[in-house]
Amino acid sequence: MSPNLFNQGIAKAWEYYSKDVGKSLIHWGSVGWVFSSLAQIFAIAINKNIDKKEKKFLIPQEMADGAVNVGLYYTITQAIKSLGDSLVESGSFIKKDTADFLNALNTNNLQLKDFIKTNGSVSEIFSLIKRENRFGGVEQSVLNNVFAALDKKADSFSHWKNGVGTIFTIAASVLACNVITPYCRNKIASVFQQRHLEKTRLSTLTGNLPRELPAVFNTFKI
C-alpha cells in the first residue's frame, strides 16, 4: 500500500470515528476479540504438548468461545449505545443550550420531548433547518437568530451526543466483558466438557467389550 493510500485511509477513519467515538470502541473492541480468539486457537493447534484427541475437543470449544465473545460484546455494547443515542435524540438527555435553541422553535408551546418527537429527533430538526432554511410557524426574526446560531448549536449537540454515546459504550463494555460474557462462556464450556466426558466414557466402555468371535466358530458344537 502506498503512503498516500495509507494516509487517506487514516484520514477517512479519523473523520468517520471522531464524530462517534462510541462506535469506534465497539468496532475495534470486536476486532480485538476476534484476534484474541484466533491467537488462542492457533496456540492450541501448534502446541505439541496437547494430544490430538484433546485438540479435537479444545479447538471447537475455543471457536465457540470466540463466537460468544465477539457476538455478545458487539450486540450488548451496540444495544446500550443505541439506547444512549436514543435518549439524547429524544431530549431525555439534553444540554441547556440545545433545549433553549429548540424551545425558540417550539411555537405551539408543547413539552420539549413532545416537540422533538413530532419532528422526529433533535438531529432531524437541525438537518431540516439546514436543508430548507426555514421552520414552519416560526417568525422570520426568530429564524434569523436561529440561523446565526445554527452551526454552533449543532456542533454543541453533536459533541454532547458523542460524549454520552462514549460513556454508554464504556459502561456496556465493562458489563459485557466482566459479567455477561464470562457467564455465557462458562455455560458453553460446561456443555462441551459434558459432551467430551460422555464420548470418553462411551469410548472406554466400547473398548472393554469382548470382541465378537469369527463366524466360523458358530459351526462348532459341543
Short mmCIF file of C-alpha atoms in Angstrom, two decimals:
data_model
loop_
_atom_site.label_atom_id
_atom_site.label_comp_id
_atom_site.label_asym_id
_atom_site.label_seq_id
_atom_site.Cartn_x
_atom_site.Cartn_y
_atom_site.Cartn_z
CA MET A 1 0.00 0.00 0.00
CA SER A 2 1.37 3.42 -0.97
CA PRO A 3 1.86 6.08 1.71
CA ASN A 4 -0.81 8.25 0.08
CA LEU A 5 -3.44 5.49 0.23
CA PHE A 6 -2.48 4.72 3.83
CA ASN A 7 -2.75 8.37 4.82
CA GLN A 8 -6.10 8.68 3.05
CA GLY A 9 -7.37 5.62 4.90
CA ILE A 10 -6.24 7.05 8.25
CA ALA A 11 -7.86 10.39 7.43
CA LYS A 12 -11.17 8.77 6.47
CA ALA A 13 -11.15 6.57 9.57
CA TRP A 14 -10.48 9.61 11.75
CA GLU A 15 -13.22 11.60 10.06
CA TYR A 16 -15.66 8.70 10.48
CA TYR A 17 -14.87 7.77 14.09
CA SER A 18 -14.10 11.21 15.52
CA LYS A 19 -17.79 12.05 15.23
CA ASP A 20 -18.78 8.88 17.07
CA VAL A 21 -16.11 7.60 19.46
CA GLY A 22 -18.51 5.03 20.91
CA LYS A 23 -18.81 3.38 17.52
CA SER A 24 -15.02 3.14 17.22
CA LEU A 25 -14.84 1.46 20.64
CA ILE A 26 -17.43 -1.09 19.55
CA HIS A 27 -15.78 -1.86 16.21
CA TRP A 28 -12.19 -2.02 17.44
CA GLY A 29 -13.20 -3.89 20.58
CA SER A 30 -14.88 -6.53 18.41
CA VAL A 31 -11.79 -6.76 16.21
CA GLY A 32 -9.68 -7.23 19.34
CA TRP A 33 -11.89 -10.12 20.48
CA VAL A 34 -11.59 -11.74 17.03
CA PHE A 35 -7.78 -11.64 17.03
CA SER A 36 -7.64 -12.79 20.65
CA SER A 37 -9.75 -15.84 19.79
CA LEU A 38 -7.71 -16.62 16.67
CA ALA A 39 -4.48 -16.40 18.69
CA GLN A 40 -5.88 -18.79 21.29
CA ILE A 41 -6.97 -21.30 18.63
CA PHE A 42 -3.60 -21.06 16.85
CA ALA A 43 -1.72 -21.57 20.13
CA ILE A 44 -3.68 -24.76 20.82
CA ALA A 45 -3.23 -26.03 17.25
CA ILE A 46 0.58 -25.72 17.29
CA ASN A 47 1.10 -26.87 20.88
CA LYS A 48 2.91 -30.21 20.69
CA ASN A 49 2.20 -30.95 24.35
CA ILE A 50 -1.53 -31.26 23.71
CA ASP A 51 -2.78 -34.60 22.43
CA LYS A 52 -4.60 -34.67 19.07
CA LYS A 53 -7.72 -36.03 20.74
CA GLU A 54 -7.67 -33.14 23.20
CA LYS A 55 -7.22 -30.67 20.35
CA LYS A 56 -10.35 -32.03 18.70
CA PHE A 57 -12.17 -31.05 21.86
CA LEU A 58 -10.36 -27.79 22.71
CA ILE A 59 -10.34 -26.13 19.28
CA PRO A 60 -14.13 -26.31 18.72
CA GLN A 61 -14.60 -25.07 22.28
CA GLU A 62 -12.32 -22.08 21.65
CA MET A 63 -14.15 -21.36 18.39
CA ALA A 64 -17.46 -21.36 20.26
CA ASP A 65 -15.96 -19.13 22.96
CA GLY A 66 -14.72 -16.74 20.30
CA ALA A 67 -18.13 -16.54 18.65
CA VAL A 68 -19.74 -15.85 22.04
CA ASN A 69 -17.13 -13.22 22.92
CA VAL A 70 -17.48 -11.30 19.68
CA GLY A 71 -21.24 -11.72 19.34
CA LEU A 72 -22.13 -10.73 22.89
CA TYR A 73 -19.63 -7.88 23.04
CA TYR A 74 -20.93 -6.35 19.82
CA THR A 75 -24.65 -6.83 20.45
CA ILE A 76 -24.58 -5.69 24.09
CA THR A 77 -22.41 -2.62 23.52
CA GLN A 78 -24.28 -1.64 20.36
CA ALA A 79 -27.67 -2.04 22.05
CA ILE A 80 -26.69 0.05 25.09
CA LYS A 81 -25.00 2.70 22.94
CA SER A 82 -28.15 2.88 20.80
CA LEU A 83 -30.13 3.40 23.99
CA GLY A 84 -27.87 6.32 24.92
CA ASP A 85 -28.19 7.81 21.42
CA SER A 86 -31.96 7.45 21.61
CA LEU A 87 -32.12 9.22 24.98
CA VAL A 88 -30.12 12.13 23.56
CA GLU A 89 -32.08 12.35 20.31
CA SER A 90 -35.44 12.24 22.12
CA GLY A 91 -34.47 15.02 24.53
CA SER A 92 -34.31 12.85 27.65
CA PHE A 93 -30.60 13.75 27.98
CA ILE A 94 -30.23 17.27 26.66
CA LYS A 95 -27.96 20.26 27.28
CA LYS A 96 -29.46 23.59 28.29
CA ASP A 97 -28.19 25.43 25.20
CA THR A 98 -29.77 22.82 22.92
CA ALA A 99 -33.04 22.95 24.88
CA ASP A 100 -33.12 26.76 24.65
CA PHE A 101 -32.42 26.60 20.92
CA LEU A 102 -35.26 24.13 20.32
CA ASN A 103 -37.70 25.99 22.58
CA ALA A 104 -37.26 29.05 20.37
CA LEU A 105 -38.75 26.97 17.54
CA ASN A 106 -41.48 25.47 19.70
CA THR A 107 -44.22 27.96 18.83
CA ASN A 108 -47.03 25.60 19.92
CA ASN A 109 -45.68 25.50 23.49
CA LEU A 110 -45.52 21.72 23.54
CA GLN A 111 -43.48 19.82 26.07
CA LEU A 112 -39.96 19.76 24.68
CA LYS A 113 -39.89 15.95 24.33
CA ASP A 114 -43.25 16.06 22.52
CA PHE A 115 -41.98 18.81 20.22
CA ILE A 116 -38.87 16.76 19.38
CA LYS A 117 -40.94 13.60 18.84
CA THR A 118 -43.30 15.46 16.48
CA ASN A 119 -40.32 16.44 14.32
CA GLY A 120 -38.56 13.06 14.54
CA SER A 121 -35.43 13.76 16.58
CA VAL A 122 -33.04 16.54 17.54
CA SER A 123 -30.71 15.70 14.65
CA GLU A 124 -33.61 15.72 12.20
CA ILE A 125 -34.63 19.20 13.38
CA PHE A 126 -31.11 20.52 12.78
CA SER A 127 -30.99 18.77 9.42
CA LEU A 128 -34.38 20.17 8.38
CA ILE A 129 -33.37 23.75 9.17
CA LYS A 130 -30.06 23.39 7.32
CA ARG A 131 -31.72 21.78 4.32
CA GLU A 132 -34.75 24.07 3.89
CA ASN A 133 -33.61 27.28 5.63
CA ARG A 134 -36.99 27.55 7.33
CA PHE A 135 -39.13 26.05 10.06
CA GLY A 136 -42.92 26.04 9.91
CA GLY A 137 -44.77 28.58 12.07
CA VAL A 138 -41.66 30.42 13.25
CA GLU A 139 -41.35 34.18 12.72
CA GLN A 140 -38.58 35.37 10.45
CA SER A 141 -36.96 37.44 13.21
CA VAL A 142 -36.66 34.30 15.34
CA LEU A 143 -35.37 32.33 12.38
CA ASN A 144 -32.65 34.92 11.77
CA ASN A 145 -31.34 34.31 15.30
CA VAL A 146 -31.70 30.54 14.76
CA PHE A 147 -29.67 30.60 11.55
CA ALA A 148 -26.96 32.74 13.19
CA ALA A 149 -26.50 30.17 15.97
CA LEU A 150 -27.30 27.02 13.96
CA ASP A 151 -23.79 25.71 13.30
CA LYS A 152 -22.59 26.42 16.83
CA LYS A 153 -25.62 24.71 18.42
CA ALA A 154 -25.41 21.77 16.02
CA ASP A 155 -21.74 21.23 16.91
CA SER A 156 -22.52 21.51 20.62
CA PHE A 157 -25.26 18.89 20.28
CA SER A 158 -23.01 16.60 18.22
CA HIS A 159 -20.27 16.72 20.87
CA TRP A 160 -22.81 16.07 23.62
CA LYS A 161 -24.24 13.05 21.78
CA ASN A 162 -20.71 11.77 21.10
CA GLY A 163 -19.81 12.06 24.79
CA VAL A 164 -22.97 10.35 26.05
CA GLY A 165 -22.54 7.57 23.47
CA THR A 166 -18.94 7.03 24.58
CA ILE A 167 -19.93 6.79 28.27
CA PHE A 168 -22.71 4.31 27.49
CA THR A 169 -20.34 2.25 25.32
CA ILE A 170 -17.67 2.06 28.05
CA ALA A 171 -20.27 1.02 30.62
CA ALA A 172 -21.62 -1.60 28.20
CA SER A 173 -18.09 -2.90 27.53
CA VAL A 174 -17.48 -3.40 31.27
CA LEU A 175 -20.82 -5.20 31.59
CA ALA A 176 -20.21 -7.40 28.55
CA CYS A 177 -16.56 -8.28 29.30
CA ASN A 178 -16.80 -8.81 33.05
CA VAL A 179 -20.31 -10.13 33.70
CA ILE A 180 -22.35 -11.45 30.78
CA THR A 181 -19.65 -12.90 28.50
CA PRO A 182 -17.80 -14.90 31.24
CA TYR A 183 -21.12 -16.35 32.42
CA CYS A 184 -22.10 -17.47 28.90
CA ARG A 185 -18.61 -18.81 28.21
CA ASN A 186 -18.71 -20.93 31.34
CA LYS A 187 -22.09 -22.34 30.30
CA ILE A 188 -20.80 -23.24 26.83
CA ALA A 189 -17.57 -24.70 28.24
CA SER A 190 -19.64 -26.85 30.59
CA VAL A 191 -21.67 -28.21 27.66
CA PHE A 192 -18.51 -29.06 25.69
CA GLN A 193 -16.93 -30.72 28.72
CA GLN A 194 -20.02 -32.84 29.36
CA ARG A 195 -20.05 -33.99 25.74
CA HIS A 196 -16.34 -34.73 25.85
CA LEU A 197 -16.68 -36.74 29.06
CA GLU A 198 -19.63 -38.66 27.60
CA LYS A 199 -17.67 -39.52 24.45
CA THR A 200 -14.69 -40.57 26.53
CA ARG A 201 -16.89 -42.78 28.72
CA LEU A 202 -18.56 -44.44 25.73
CA SER A 203 -15.19 -44.97 24.07
CA THR A 204 -13.85 -46.63 27.22
CA LEU A 205 -16.88 -48.88 27.54
CA THR A 206 -16.70 -49.87 23.88
CA GLY A 207 -13.01 -50.66 24.21
CA ASN A 208 -13.68 -53.00 27.15
CA LEU A 209 -16.42 -55.01 25.44
CA PRO A 210 -15.46 -58.60 24.45
CA ARG A 211 -14.66 -58.98 20.80
CA GLU A 212 -17.15 -60.91 18.68
CA LEU A 213 -15.91 -64.35 17.66
CA PRO A 214 -15.46 -65.03 13.95
CA ALA A 215 -18.45 -66.61 12.21
CA VAL A 216 -16.55 -69.88 11.63
CA PHE A 217 -16.81 -70.69 15.34
CA ASN A 218 -20.58 -70.82 15.03
CA THR A 219 -20.25 -74.18 13.28
CA PHE A 220 -18.57 -75.82 16.26
CA LYS A 221 -20.90 -77.72 18.55
CA ILE A 222 -20.15 -79.49 21.81
#
